[in-house]
Each structure stands twice: as structure tokens, then as C-alpha cells.
Coordinates of C-alpha atoms (C1' of nucleotides) in Angstrom, one line a residue:
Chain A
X1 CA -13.9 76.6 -47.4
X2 CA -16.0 79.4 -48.3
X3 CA -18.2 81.6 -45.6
X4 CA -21.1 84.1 -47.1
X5 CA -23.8 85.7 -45.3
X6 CA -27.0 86.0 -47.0
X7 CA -30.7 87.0 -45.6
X8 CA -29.8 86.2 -41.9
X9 CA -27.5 82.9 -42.6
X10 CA -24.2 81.8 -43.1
X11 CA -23.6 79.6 -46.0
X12 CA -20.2 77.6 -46.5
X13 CA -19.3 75.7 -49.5
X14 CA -16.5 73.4 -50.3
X15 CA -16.8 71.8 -46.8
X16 CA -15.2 68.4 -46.0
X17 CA -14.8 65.8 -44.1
X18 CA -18.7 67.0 -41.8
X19 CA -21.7 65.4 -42.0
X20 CA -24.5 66.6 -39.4
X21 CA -26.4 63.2 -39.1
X22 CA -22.9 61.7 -37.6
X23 CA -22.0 64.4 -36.0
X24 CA -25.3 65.1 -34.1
X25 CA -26.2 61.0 -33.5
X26 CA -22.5 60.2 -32.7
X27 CA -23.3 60.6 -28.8
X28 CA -21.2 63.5 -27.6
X29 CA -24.3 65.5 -27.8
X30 CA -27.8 65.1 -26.7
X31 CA -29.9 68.4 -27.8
X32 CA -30.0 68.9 -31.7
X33 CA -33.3 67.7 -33.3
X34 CA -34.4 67.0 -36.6
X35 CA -35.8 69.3 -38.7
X36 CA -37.2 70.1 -41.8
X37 CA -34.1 68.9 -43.2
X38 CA -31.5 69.6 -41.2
X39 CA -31.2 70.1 -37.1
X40 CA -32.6 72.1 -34.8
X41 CA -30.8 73.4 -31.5
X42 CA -29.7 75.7 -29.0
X43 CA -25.7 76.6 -27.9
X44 CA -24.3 79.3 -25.7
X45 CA -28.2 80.3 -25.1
X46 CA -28.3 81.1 -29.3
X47 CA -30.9 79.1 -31.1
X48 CA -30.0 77.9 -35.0
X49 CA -30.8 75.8 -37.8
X50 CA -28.2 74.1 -39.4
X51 CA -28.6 72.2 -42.9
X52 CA -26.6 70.1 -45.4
X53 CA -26.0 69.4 -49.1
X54 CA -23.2 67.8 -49.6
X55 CA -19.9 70.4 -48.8
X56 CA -22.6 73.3 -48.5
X57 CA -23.8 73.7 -45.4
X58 CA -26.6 76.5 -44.6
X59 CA -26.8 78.4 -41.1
X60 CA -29.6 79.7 -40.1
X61 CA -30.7 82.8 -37.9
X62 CA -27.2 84.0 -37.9
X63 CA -24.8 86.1 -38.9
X64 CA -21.2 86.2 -39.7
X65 CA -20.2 87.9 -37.2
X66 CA -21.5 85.6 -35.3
X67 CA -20.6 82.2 -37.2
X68 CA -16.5 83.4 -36.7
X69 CA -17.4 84.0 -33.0
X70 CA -19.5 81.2 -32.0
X71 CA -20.5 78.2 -34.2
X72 CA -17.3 78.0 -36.6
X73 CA -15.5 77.0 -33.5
X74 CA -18.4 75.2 -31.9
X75 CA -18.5 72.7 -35.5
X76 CA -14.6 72.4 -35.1
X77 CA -14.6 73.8 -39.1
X78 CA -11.3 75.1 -38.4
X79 CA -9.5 71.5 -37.9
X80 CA -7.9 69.4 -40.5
X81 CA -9.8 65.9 -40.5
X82 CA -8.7 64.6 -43.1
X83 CA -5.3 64.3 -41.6
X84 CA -6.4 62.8 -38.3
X85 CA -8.1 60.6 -40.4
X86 CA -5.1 60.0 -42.4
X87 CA -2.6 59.0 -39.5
X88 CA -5.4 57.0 -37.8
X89 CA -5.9 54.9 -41.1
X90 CA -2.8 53.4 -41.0
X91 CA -4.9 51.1 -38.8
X92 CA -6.6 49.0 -40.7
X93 CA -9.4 48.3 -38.1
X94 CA -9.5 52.5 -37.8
X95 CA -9.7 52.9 -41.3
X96 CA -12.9 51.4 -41.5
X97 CA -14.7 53.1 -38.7
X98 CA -13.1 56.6 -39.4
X99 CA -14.4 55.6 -43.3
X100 CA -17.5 55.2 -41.7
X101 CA -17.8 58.0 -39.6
X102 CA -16.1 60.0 -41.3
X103 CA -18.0 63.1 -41.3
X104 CA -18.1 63.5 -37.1
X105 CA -17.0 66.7 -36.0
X106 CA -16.2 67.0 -32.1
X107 CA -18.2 69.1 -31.2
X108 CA -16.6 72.2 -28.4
X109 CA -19.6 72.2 -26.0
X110 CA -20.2 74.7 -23.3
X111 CA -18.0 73.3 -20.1
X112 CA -21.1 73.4 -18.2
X113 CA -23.8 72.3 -20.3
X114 CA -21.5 69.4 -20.8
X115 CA -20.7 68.6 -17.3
X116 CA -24.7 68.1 -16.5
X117 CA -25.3 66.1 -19.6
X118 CA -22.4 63.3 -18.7
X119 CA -23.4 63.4 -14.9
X120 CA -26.9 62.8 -16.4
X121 CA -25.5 59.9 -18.8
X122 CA -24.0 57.6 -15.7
X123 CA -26.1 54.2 -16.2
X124 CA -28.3 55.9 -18.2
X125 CA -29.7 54.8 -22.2
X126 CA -29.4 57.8 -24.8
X127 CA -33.4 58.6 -25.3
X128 CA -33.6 58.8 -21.5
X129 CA -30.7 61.7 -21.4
X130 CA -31.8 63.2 -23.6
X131 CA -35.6 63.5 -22.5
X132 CA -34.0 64.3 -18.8
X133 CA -32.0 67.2 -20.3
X134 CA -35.1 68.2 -22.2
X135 CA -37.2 68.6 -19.4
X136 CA -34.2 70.4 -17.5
X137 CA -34.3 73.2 -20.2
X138 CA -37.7 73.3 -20.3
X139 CA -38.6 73.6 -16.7
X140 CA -35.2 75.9 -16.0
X141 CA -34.0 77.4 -19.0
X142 CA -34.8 80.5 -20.5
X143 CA -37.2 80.2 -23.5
X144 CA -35.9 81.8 -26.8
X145 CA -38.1 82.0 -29.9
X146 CA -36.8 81.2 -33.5
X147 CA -39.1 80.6 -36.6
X148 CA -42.3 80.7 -34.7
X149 CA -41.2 78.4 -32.0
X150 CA -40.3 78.0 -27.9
X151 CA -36.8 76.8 -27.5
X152 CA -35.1 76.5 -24.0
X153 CA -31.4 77.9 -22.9
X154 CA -29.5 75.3 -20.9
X155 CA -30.0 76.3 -17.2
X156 CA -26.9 77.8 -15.4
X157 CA -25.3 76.8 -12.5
X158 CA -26.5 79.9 -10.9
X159 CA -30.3 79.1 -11.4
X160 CA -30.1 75.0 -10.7
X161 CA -27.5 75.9 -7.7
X162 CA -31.2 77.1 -6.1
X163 CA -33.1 74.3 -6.4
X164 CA -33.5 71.5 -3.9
X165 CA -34.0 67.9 -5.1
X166 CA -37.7 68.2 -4.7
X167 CA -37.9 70.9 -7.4
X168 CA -35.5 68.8 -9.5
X169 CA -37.6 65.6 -9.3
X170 CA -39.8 67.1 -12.3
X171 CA -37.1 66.3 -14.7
X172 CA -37.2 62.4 -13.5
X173 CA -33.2 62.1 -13.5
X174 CA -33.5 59.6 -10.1
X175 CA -30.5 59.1 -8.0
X176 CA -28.9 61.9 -10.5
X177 CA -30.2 64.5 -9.4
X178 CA -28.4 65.2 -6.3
X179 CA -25.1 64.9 -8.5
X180 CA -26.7 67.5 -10.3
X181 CA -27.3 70.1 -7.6
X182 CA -23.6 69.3 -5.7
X183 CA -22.1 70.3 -9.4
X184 CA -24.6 73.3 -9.5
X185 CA -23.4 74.3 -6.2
X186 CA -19.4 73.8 -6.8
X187 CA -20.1 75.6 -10.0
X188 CA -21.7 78.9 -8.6
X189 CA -19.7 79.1 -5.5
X190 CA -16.7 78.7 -7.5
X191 CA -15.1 76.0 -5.8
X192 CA -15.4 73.7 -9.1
X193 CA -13.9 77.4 -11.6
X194 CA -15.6 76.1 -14.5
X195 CA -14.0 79.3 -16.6
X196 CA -10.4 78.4 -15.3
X197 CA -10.4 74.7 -16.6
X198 CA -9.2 76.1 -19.3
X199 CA -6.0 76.4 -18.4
X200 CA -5.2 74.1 -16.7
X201 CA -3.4 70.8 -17.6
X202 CA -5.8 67.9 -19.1
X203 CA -5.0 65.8 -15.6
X204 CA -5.5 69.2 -13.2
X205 CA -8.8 69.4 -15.0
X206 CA -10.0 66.0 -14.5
X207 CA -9.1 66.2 -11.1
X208 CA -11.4 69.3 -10.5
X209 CA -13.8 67.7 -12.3
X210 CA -13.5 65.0 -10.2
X211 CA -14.3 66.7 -7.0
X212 CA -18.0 67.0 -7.9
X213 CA -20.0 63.7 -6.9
X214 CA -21.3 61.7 -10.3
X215 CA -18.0 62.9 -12.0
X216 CA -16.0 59.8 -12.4
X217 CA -13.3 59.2 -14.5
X218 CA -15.1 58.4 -17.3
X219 CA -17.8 61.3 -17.0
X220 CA -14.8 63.3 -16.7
X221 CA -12.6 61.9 -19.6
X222 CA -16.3 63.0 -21.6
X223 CA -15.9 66.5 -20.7
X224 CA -12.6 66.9 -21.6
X225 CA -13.7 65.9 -25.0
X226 CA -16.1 67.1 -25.7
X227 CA -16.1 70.4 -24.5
X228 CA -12.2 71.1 -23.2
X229 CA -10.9 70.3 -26.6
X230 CA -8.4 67.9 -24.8
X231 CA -8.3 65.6 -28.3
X232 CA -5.8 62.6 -26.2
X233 CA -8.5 61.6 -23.9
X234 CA -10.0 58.3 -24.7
X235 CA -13.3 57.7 -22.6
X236 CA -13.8 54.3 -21.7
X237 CA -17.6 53.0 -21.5
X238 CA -19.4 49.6 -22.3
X239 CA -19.7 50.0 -26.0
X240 CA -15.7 51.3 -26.2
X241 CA -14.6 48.5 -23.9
X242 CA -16.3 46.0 -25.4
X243 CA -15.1 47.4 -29.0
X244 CA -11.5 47.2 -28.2
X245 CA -11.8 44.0 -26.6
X246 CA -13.5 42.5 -29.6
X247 CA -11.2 44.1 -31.9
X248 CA -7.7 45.0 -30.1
X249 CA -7.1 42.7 -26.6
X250 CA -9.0 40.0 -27.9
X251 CA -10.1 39.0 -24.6
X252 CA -12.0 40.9 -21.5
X253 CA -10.1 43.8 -20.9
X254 CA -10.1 46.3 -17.4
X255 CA -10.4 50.1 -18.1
X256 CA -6.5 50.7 -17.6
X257 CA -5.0 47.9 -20.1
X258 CA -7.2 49.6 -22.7
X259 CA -6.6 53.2 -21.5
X260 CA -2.8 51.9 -21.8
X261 CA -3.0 50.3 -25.6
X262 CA -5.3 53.2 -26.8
X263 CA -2.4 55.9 -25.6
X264 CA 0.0 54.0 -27.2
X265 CA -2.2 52.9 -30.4
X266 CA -3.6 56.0 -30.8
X267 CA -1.6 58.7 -28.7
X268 CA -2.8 62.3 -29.9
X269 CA -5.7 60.8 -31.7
X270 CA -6.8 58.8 -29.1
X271 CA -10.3 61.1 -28.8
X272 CA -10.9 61.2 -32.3
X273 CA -10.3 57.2 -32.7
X274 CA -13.0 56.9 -29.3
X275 CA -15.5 58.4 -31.2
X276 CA -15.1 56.9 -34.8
X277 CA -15.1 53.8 -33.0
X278 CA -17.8 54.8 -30.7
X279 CA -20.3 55.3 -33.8
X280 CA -19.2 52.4 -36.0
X281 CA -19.6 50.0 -33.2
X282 CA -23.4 51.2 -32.4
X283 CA -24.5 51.6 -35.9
X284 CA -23.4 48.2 -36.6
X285 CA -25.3 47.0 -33.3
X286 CA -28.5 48.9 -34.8
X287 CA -28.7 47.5 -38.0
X288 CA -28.3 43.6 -36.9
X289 CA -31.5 44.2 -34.8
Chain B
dC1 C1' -40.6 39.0 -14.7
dA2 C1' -35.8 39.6 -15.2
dC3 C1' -32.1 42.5 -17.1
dC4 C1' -29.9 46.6 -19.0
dA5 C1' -28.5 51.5 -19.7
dG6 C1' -22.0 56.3 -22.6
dG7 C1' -21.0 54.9 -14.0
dC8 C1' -20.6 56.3 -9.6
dA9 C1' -20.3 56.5 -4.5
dA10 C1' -20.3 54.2 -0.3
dG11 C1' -19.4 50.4 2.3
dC12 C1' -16.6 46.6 3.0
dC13 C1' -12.1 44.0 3.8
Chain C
dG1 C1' -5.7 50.2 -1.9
dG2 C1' -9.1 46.8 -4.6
dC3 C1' -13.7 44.6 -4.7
dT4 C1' -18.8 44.5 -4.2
dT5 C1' -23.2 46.4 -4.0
dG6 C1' -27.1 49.7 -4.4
dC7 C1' -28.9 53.1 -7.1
dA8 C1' -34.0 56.0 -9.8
dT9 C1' -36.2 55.4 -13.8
dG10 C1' -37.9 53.6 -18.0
dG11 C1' -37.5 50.4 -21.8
dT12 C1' -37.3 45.5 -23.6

DNA sequence: CACCAGGCAAGCC
DNA sequence: GGCTTGCATGGT
């Protein structure tokens, strides 16, 4: 793969195994919008464009400075698909979905960003989380300009630790909201050390997580996904239980019998497997209706 | 009008 | 400990 900066972008050529439709419609994430080709969105407060043509992918409003900093490990380009899609395949129920989606990318989120969207996603439909975390940037982010346009920052801890649940209510994220403010406040007091999670073990960082109230285990098994890096974890919700039910256990399953056959099924993988599976399962779902 | 949505906490036994 | 229930809101 091949990185060259030219008139504020970063092109690359002779990528594989990414595709930004899958990628950015696969679930992990909830704030990259079509546009004029491509997506639109806003990480670690920076604003980009990102397009596709096949293995050339086009960066906008960047640099490449900034690309080795920031997005080239935000886009995962540094990890070897193909071979996780390789080992999965010699499943032959795996094979197909990671054929499928083959072009997902998981995504390293910002810790905090990440922990507010999953709190925000707890019996919640995708179009409503994302229009709740819109109106969360845009009433308590910062606005950035790119192109012509208003973008918003994701709000910090910092600011949303201020707010009381009246000020929230504007964002319409019902019974959430108060989940939202105790993680604000754990966050910016520093009793939930967003920066040391880190370092710590994948089950010491589920239990911090854990502390906060909305943070489940499966709200927490998201974060360590999709923003930890912690590649083992394999978050269990309705579409990945019924999934393996319907195409492992063969009959109605509890969380920990599929936690158990996905560890041993899928062991290292197990994340990448979650979200193949994830994506086949809902696109199929889509297109019957 | 029911029922559901990338679950969770609180209240029971 | 495990099991049940209520939860804000918006869409079908």
C-alpha cells in the first residue's frame, strides 16, 4: 500500500481487503455520512472526507503527517485482513459472511466517544442513535468548518460532566440520559481513567467500564472493540444471538453458551467473526423486506 | 393499538 | 445468586 499527499489529501493505492460502505454501515459506528461520493465525518475533533475507487482511497483535508498520526490507525490500514479472514474461512458458515463483508475495517474509536454511543445504543434502533448522538454534537460539541460547512466535535466528558438532565433532554436520549451524565461524571473526576484503560487487561477494563450505570456487559464488550482494540471480545446482542443460534446451537441459546462456543470457535478472531456476522445477518434481513 | 429497538438497573425471591 | 419488570422515545 502506497501513501501520497497531494493538494491537502492523502491518497493510497493498492489497498485491500476496505470498503467504506461496510465499514461505515457495519454498526460499530454511528457518525460518518454520505457524501458526494464518499463519507463525511468527524474523529479526534478533526473533520475529513474519505472516498473510494476500488484499492485507491482519497483523504481529504489532510495531510500526511497527519494520516500516519491519526486516520491510518483509526481505518486499521495497518492490519492484515486477509489473514483473519483466512483462518476464519475454514468455517464454512464464516466464509460466507467474511466474503460478504469482507471489506469492514474495525474501526479504533475514541474510548470516550465510544463509551456514549453504546450507552446511547441500549434498547435503542440504529437511526435513533444516531440522530441522539447528532443532536449531542450539535447542541455540545464544538463546530468545525470543512468545505463550506458546520461540523460538530464529539462533546467531552469535561463539558457534558456539567450539564443536568434537564439540559440533556434536548437530545431526546429518554431514560439514557442519566447514564450519560454518571459516565460524564466518572469520566472527568477520573474515577472511570478513560486514558489508563489502556493498559489494562481486557477483563480489568470491562470491569471499569462496568462501574458506570448503562455499561453492561455487552455495552462494554462494544467498547472494547471497537475502540480498545481488544480483537477476542465477542459482543452478544439480539441480531448475534439470534445468528448463532440459527446457524451454530441450533436452538435458543443464553448469552454465556454462545460467549463459550464463540471463544472456542473463534478464539482470537472472535471480534472480527462478531462483526462479519453482525453485517451479513442484517443485510440479509434488509433485503427480504 | 400493540410491539420492538446493538440492554440495563432495580426490585424481588 | 438468578429471574422479572420498567424504562423514554420513536417507528412500524
Amino acid at each position: 500500500m502506497l501513501a501520497e499527499e497531494k493538494n491537502n489529501s492523502v491518497v493510497l493505492s493498492g489497498v485491500k481487503d476496505f470498503d467504506l460502505t461496510q465499514t461505515f454501515t457495519c454498526g460499530q459506528c454511528f457518525r460518518w455520512m454520505p457524501a458526494n461520493g464518499g463519507y463525511t465525518g468527524v474523529a479526534f475533533g478533526r473533520p475529513l472526507h474519505i472516498s473510494q475507487d476500488g484499492g485507491t482511497v482519497t483523504l481529504h483535508n489532510t495531510t500526511l503527517s497527519e494520516y500516519n498520526s491519526l486516520w491510518r490507525g483509526y481505518f486499521h490500514l495497518d492490519y492484515d485482513y486477509g489473514a483473519v479472514k483466512k483462518t476464519l474461512s475454514a468455517d464454512p458458515i464464516l466464509e460466507k459472511a467474511a466474503d460478504f463483508g469482507g471489506g469492514i475495517r474495525l474501526l479504533a474509536q475514541d474510548v470516550w466517544e465510544c463509551i456514549v454511543s453504546f450507552i446511547i445504543s441500549a434498547n435503542n434502533n440504529i437511526p435513533r442513535i444516531q440522530k441522539i448522538i447528532g443532536a449531542l454534537c450539535r447542541e455540545f460539541g464544538s463546530p468545525v468548518e470543512y468545505n463550506g460547512q458546520i461540523y460538530y466535535t464529539f462533546p467531552s466528558a469535561q463539558t457534558l460532566a456539567r450539564l443536568s438532565r434537564e439540559d440533556l433532554a434536548v437530545i431526546r436520549a429518554g431514560f439514557r440520559d442519566k447514564y450519560i451524565l454518571d459516565a460524564a461524571n466518572k469520566a472527568a473526576s477520573g474515577e472511570l481513567p478513560i486514558d489508563a484503560l489502556g493498559d489494562m487487561s481486557t477483563d480489568e477494563a470491562r470491569n471499569a467500564l462496568m462501574t458506570v450505570s448503562g455499561i453492561g456487559k455487552k455495552v462494554a464488550d462494544c467498547i472494547l472493540l471497537f475502540s480498545l482494540g481488544r480483537y477476542e471480545v465477542f459482543p452478544i446482542d439480539v441480531w448475534v444471538r439470534r445468528t448463532m443460534e440459527r446457524l451454530y446451537i441450533g436452538h435458543e441459546a443464553e448469552a454465556g453458551e454462545i460467549a463459550a462456543f464463540a471463544d472456542s470457535h473463534f478464539g482470537a478472531l472472535a471480534g472480527f467473526a462478531q462483526q462479519y456476522l453482525f453485517y451479513y445477518e442484517r443485510e440479509q434481513t434488509k433485503e427480504k423486506k
